[in-house]
PDB file of C-alpha atoms in Angstrom:
ATOM      1  CA  MET S   2     -11.161  -5.875  -9.528  1.00 96.00           C
ATOM      2  CA  ARG S   3     -10.059  -3.258  -7.006  1.00 98.00           C
ATOM      3  CA  ILE S   4      -6.493  -1.904  -6.868  1.00 98.00           C
ATOM      4  CA  ALA S   5      -5.184   0.292  -4.028  1.00 97.00           C
ATOM      5  CA  LEU S   6      -2.209   2.666  -4.070  1.00 97.00           C
ATOM      6  CA  PRO S   7      -0.980   4.771  -1.123  1.00 96.00           C
ATOM      7  CA  THR S   8      -0.876   8.513  -1.758  1.00 96.00           C
ATOM      8  CA  ASN S   9      -0.275  11.756   0.089  1.00 95.00           C
ATOM      9  CA  ASP S  10      -1.502  14.084  -2.645  1.00 96.00           C
ATOM     10  CA  GLY S  11      -4.221  12.051  -4.375  1.00 95.00           C
ATOM     11  CA  VAL S  12      -2.149  11.858  -7.564  1.00 96.00           C
ATOM     12  CA  THR S  13       1.176  10.090  -6.986  1.00 96.00           C
ATOM     13  CA  ILE S  14       2.257   6.968  -5.102  1.00 95.00           C
ATOM     14  CA  SER S  15       3.692   7.869  -1.690  1.00 92.00           C
ATOM     15  CA  GLU S  16       7.103   6.628  -0.577  1.00 87.00           C
ATOM     16  CA  HIS S  17       5.791   4.390   2.228  1.00 84.00           C
ATOM     17  CA  PHE S  18       2.533   2.468   2.384  1.00 89.00           C
ATOM     18  CA  GLY S  19       1.694   2.760   6.101  1.00 86.00           C
ATOM     19  CA  ARG S  20       2.598   6.421   6.471  1.00 87.00           C
ATOM     20  CA  SER S  21       0.511   7.584   3.512  1.00 92.00           C
ATOM     21  CA  ALA S  22      -2.295  10.040   4.158  1.00 93.00           C
ATOM     22  CA  SER S  23      -4.770   8.096   2.055  1.00 96.00           C
ATOM     23  CA  PHE S  24      -5.281   5.411  -0.562  1.00 96.00           C
ATOM     24  CA  LEU S  25      -6.489   5.703  -4.131  1.00 97.00           C
ATOM     25  CA  ILE S  26      -8.828   2.804  -4.838  1.00 98.00           C
ATOM     26  CA  PHE S  27      -9.257   2.004  -8.535  1.00 98.00           C
ATOM     27  CA  GLU S  28     -12.220  -0.036  -9.741  1.00 98.00           C
ATOM     28  CA  ILE S  29     -11.228  -2.015 -12.833  1.00 98.00           C
ATOM     29  CA  GLU S  30     -13.743  -3.426 -15.287  1.00 97.00           C
ATOM     30  CA  ASN S  31     -12.906  -5.160 -18.580  1.00 96.00           C
ATOM     31  CA  GLY S  32      -9.243  -4.188 -18.207  1.00 95.00           C
ATOM     32  CA  GLN S  33     -10.038  -0.456 -17.931  1.00 96.00           C
ATOM     33  CA  ILE S  34     -10.220   2.020 -15.054  1.00 96.00           C
ATOM     34  CA  LYS S  35     -13.927   2.415 -14.333  1.00 97.00           C
ATOM     35  CA  SER S  36     -13.629   4.692 -11.287  1.00 97.00           C
ATOM     36  CA  ARG S  37     -11.291   5.906  -8.566  1.00 96.00           C
ATOM     37  CA  GLN S  38     -11.970   6.808  -4.968  1.00 97.00           C
ATOM     38  CA  LEU S  39      -9.765   8.465  -2.338  1.00 97.00           C
ATOM     39  CA  LYS S  40      -9.993   6.929   1.148  1.00 95.00           C
ATOM     40  CA  THR S  41      -8.270   8.254   4.250  1.00 93.00           C
ATOM     41  CA  ASN S  42      -5.666   5.933   5.777  1.00 89.00           C
ATOM     42  CA  GLY S  43      -7.567   4.047   8.501  1.00 72.00           C
ATOM     43  CA  MET S  44      -4.531   3.776  10.756  1.00 67.00           C
ATOM     44  CA  GLU S  45      -2.401   6.224  12.642  1.00 53.00           C
ATOM     45  CA  HIS S  46       1.087   5.187  11.628  1.00 50.00           C
ATOM     46  CA  SER S  47       3.041   8.295  12.472  1.00 48.00           C
ATOM     47  CA  HIS S  48       6.257   6.906  13.906  1.00 46.00           C
ATOM     48  CA  PHE S  49       9.490   7.507  12.079  1.00 47.00           C
ATOM     49  CA  GLN S  50      10.988   4.753   9.939  1.00 47.00           C
ATOM     50  CA  GLY S  51      12.597   2.056  12.061  1.00 48.00           C
ATOM     51  CA  ALA S  52      10.667   2.961  15.208  1.00 45.00           C
ATOM     52  CA  CYS S  53       8.249   0.043  15.383  1.00 45.00           C
ATOM     53  CA  ASP S  54       8.001  -2.276  18.361  1.00 44.00           C
ATOM     54  CA  HIS S  55      11.306  -2.458  20.210  1.00 41.00           C
ATOM     55  CA  HIS S  56      13.362  -0.191  17.953  1.00 40.00           C
ATOM     56  CA  SER S  57      13.034   2.897  20.178  1.00 39.00           C
ATOM     57  CA  ALA S  58      11.679   4.068  23.502  1.00 39.00           C
ATOM     58  CA  GLU S  59       8.934   6.105  21.806  1.00 45.00           C
ATOM     59  CA  SER S  60       7.612   3.249  19.700  1.00 45.00           C
ATOM     60  CA  LYS S  61       4.427   1.324  20.388  1.00 47.00           C
ATOM     61  CA  PRO S  62       3.284  -1.966  18.918  1.00 50.00           C
ATOM     62  CA  HIS S  63       0.532  -1.419  16.395  1.00 56.00           C
ATOM     63  CA  SER S  64      -2.011  -3.341  14.411  1.00 65.00           C
ATOM     64  CA  HIS S  65      -2.677  -3.029  10.706  1.00 75.00           C
ATOM     65  CA  ALA S  66      -6.414  -3.634  11.207  1.00 79.00           C
ATOM     66  CA  GLY S  67      -7.323  -0.032  10.286  1.00 80.00           C
ATOM     67  CA  ILE S  68      -5.521  -0.240   6.963  1.00 86.00           C
ATOM     68  CA  LEU S  69      -6.976  -3.680   6.255  1.00 87.00           C
ATOM     69  CA  ALA S  70     -10.473  -2.321   6.905  1.00 89.00           C
ATOM     70  CA  THR S  71      -9.838   0.654   4.599  1.00 90.00           C
ATOM     71  CA  LEU S  72      -8.596  -1.658   1.829  1.00 93.00           C
ATOM     72  CA  ASP S  73     -11.273  -4.329   2.302  1.00 92.00           C
ATOM     73  CA  GLY S  74     -12.161  -5.795  -1.091  1.00 94.00           C
ATOM     74  CA  CYS S  75      -8.931  -4.715  -2.809  1.00 96.00           C
ATOM     75  CA  GLU S  76      -7.258  -7.632  -4.539  1.00 96.00           C
ATOM     76  CA  VAL S  77      -4.058  -5.754  -5.419  1.00 95.00           C
ATOM     77  CA  VAL S  78      -1.917  -3.166  -3.629  1.00 95.00           C
ATOM     78  CA  ILE S  79       0.772  -1.300  -5.566  1.00 95.00           C
ATOM     79  CA  CYS S  80       3.236   0.714  -3.482  1.00 92.00           C
ATOM     80  CA  ALA S  81       6.793   2.070  -3.420  1.00 90.00           C
ATOM     81  CA  GLY S  82       7.617   0.400  -0.100  1.00 87.00           C
ATOM     82  CA  MET S  83       6.097  -1.084   3.032  1.00 86.00           C
ATOM     83  CA  GLY S  84       7.117  -2.822   6.215  1.00 84.00           C
ATOM     84  CA  GLN S  85       7.276  -6.582   6.335  1.00 83.00           C
ATOM     85  CA  ARG S  86       4.477  -6.793   8.942  1.00 85.00           C
ATOM     86  CA  ALA S  87       2.103  -4.799   6.735  1.00 87.00           C
ATOM     87  CA  ALA S  88       2.999  -7.074   3.814  1.00 88.00           C
ATOM     88  CA  GLU S  89       2.269 -10.155   5.898  1.00 88.00           C
ATOM     89  CA  ALA S  90      -1.072  -8.702   7.038  1.00 89.00           C
ATOM     90  CA  LEU S  91      -2.117  -7.965   3.457  1.00 92.00           C
ATOM     91  CA  ARG S  92      -1.012 -11.364   2.184  1.00 90.00           C
ATOM     92  CA  SER S  93      -2.972 -13.085   4.967  1.00 91.00           C
ATOM     93  CA  CYS S  94      -6.091 -11.487   3.422  1.00 90.00           C
ATOM     94  CA  GLY S  95      -5.141 -12.774  -0.033  1.00 93.00           C
ATOM     95  CA  THR S  96      -4.022  -9.382  -1.334  1.00 93.00           C
ATOM     96  CA  GLN S  97      -1.332  -9.351  -4.024  1.00 92.00           C
ATOM     97  CA  ILE S  98       1.450  -6.788  -3.465  1.00 92.00           C
ATOM     98  CA  LEU S  99       3.441  -5.125  -6.220  1.00 92.00           C
ATOM     99  CA  LEU S 100       6.197  -2.530  -5.915  1.00 88.00           C
ATOM    100  CA  ALA S 101       6.545   0.439  -8.236  1.00 90.00           C
ATOM    101  CA  PRO S 102       8.521   3.676  -7.990  1.00 88.00           C
ATOM    102  CA  PRO S 103       6.730   6.807  -6.774  1.00 90.00           C
ATOM    103  CA  ALA S 104       4.970   8.032  -9.900  1.00 93.00           C
ATOM    104  CA  SER S 105       1.521   8.894 -11.180  1.00 97.00           C
ATOM    105  CA  ALA S 106      -1.007   6.487  -9.672  1.00 97.00           C
ATOM    106  CA  ASP S 107      -3.032   6.436 -12.907  1.00 97.00           C
ATOM    107  CA  ASP S 108       0.054   5.646 -15.004  1.00 96.00           C
ATOM    108  CA  THR S 109       1.050   2.900 -12.567  1.00 96.00           C
ATOM    109  CA  VAL S 110      -2.370   1.234 -12.749  1.00 97.00           C
ATOM    110  CA  VAL S 111      -2.254   1.395 -16.548  1.00 96.00           C
ATOM    111  CA  ALA S 112       1.198  -0.253 -16.443  1.00 95.00           C
ATOM    112  CA  TYR S 113      -0.189  -2.983 -14.170  1.00 95.00           C
ATOM    113  CA  LEU S 114      -3.136  -3.605 -16.500  1.00 96.00           C
ATOM    114  CA  ALA S 115      -0.680  -3.866 -19.422  1.00 95.00           C
ATOM    115  CA  GLY S 116       1.264  -6.566 -17.551  1.00 93.00           C
ATOM    116  CA  LYS S 117       4.317  -4.388 -16.945  1.00 91.00           C
ATOM    117  CA  LEU S 118       4.427  -4.855 -13.150  1.00 86.00           C
ATOM    118  CA  THR S 119       5.130  -8.137 -11.394  1.00 73.00           C
ATOM    119  CA  PRO S 120       4.350  -9.311  -7.833  1.00 71.00           C
ATOM    120  CA  GLN S 121       7.045  -8.609  -5.248  1.00 62.00           C
ATOM    121  CA  THR S 122       7.874 -11.031  -2.486  1.00 58.00           C
ATOM    122  CA  GLU S 123      11.238  -9.919  -1.147  1.00 58.00           C
ATOM    123  CA  ARG S 124      12.087  -6.198  -1.335  1.00 54.00           C
ATOM    124  CA  PHE S 125      10.357  -4.312   1.438  1.00 59.00           C
ATOM    125  CA  CYS S 126      11.290  -1.647   3.937  1.00 58.00           C
ATOM    126  CA  GLY S 127      14.464  -2.682   5.733  1.00 46.00           C
ATOM    127  CA  CYS S 128      13.532  -1.443   9.205  1.00 46.00           C
ATOM    128  CA  GLN S 129      11.997  -4.802  10.184  1.00 43.00           C
ATOM    129  CA  HIS S 130       8.536  -3.456  11.084  1.00 42.00           C
TER     130      HIS S 130
END
């Protein structure tokens, strides 16, 4: 199983999925972390929160294809927050999404493996992107 978490520093979960600098990809085998890999975010998502699509004059529509390519093969994404469109894109690929507070990525994966995190279907970024 592969689990992805957004990160800006390679250690902790970043505040927002799409604006993270990179993703920590954890390879899980027999319920244990086998390896971890840091991958650069495959999408330029530099607008400010709330500035997607028609929310401001500077905004441009964007695709999540770069992120989906970066996370190809990941069955689970754990993040602190993400836009609804990113959530829909991930779900369309069969990826399970869980929310967790910004904390140590390793500790968060261990909590997931211990059954302490549950899938999230409602609470996402409120800016409608």
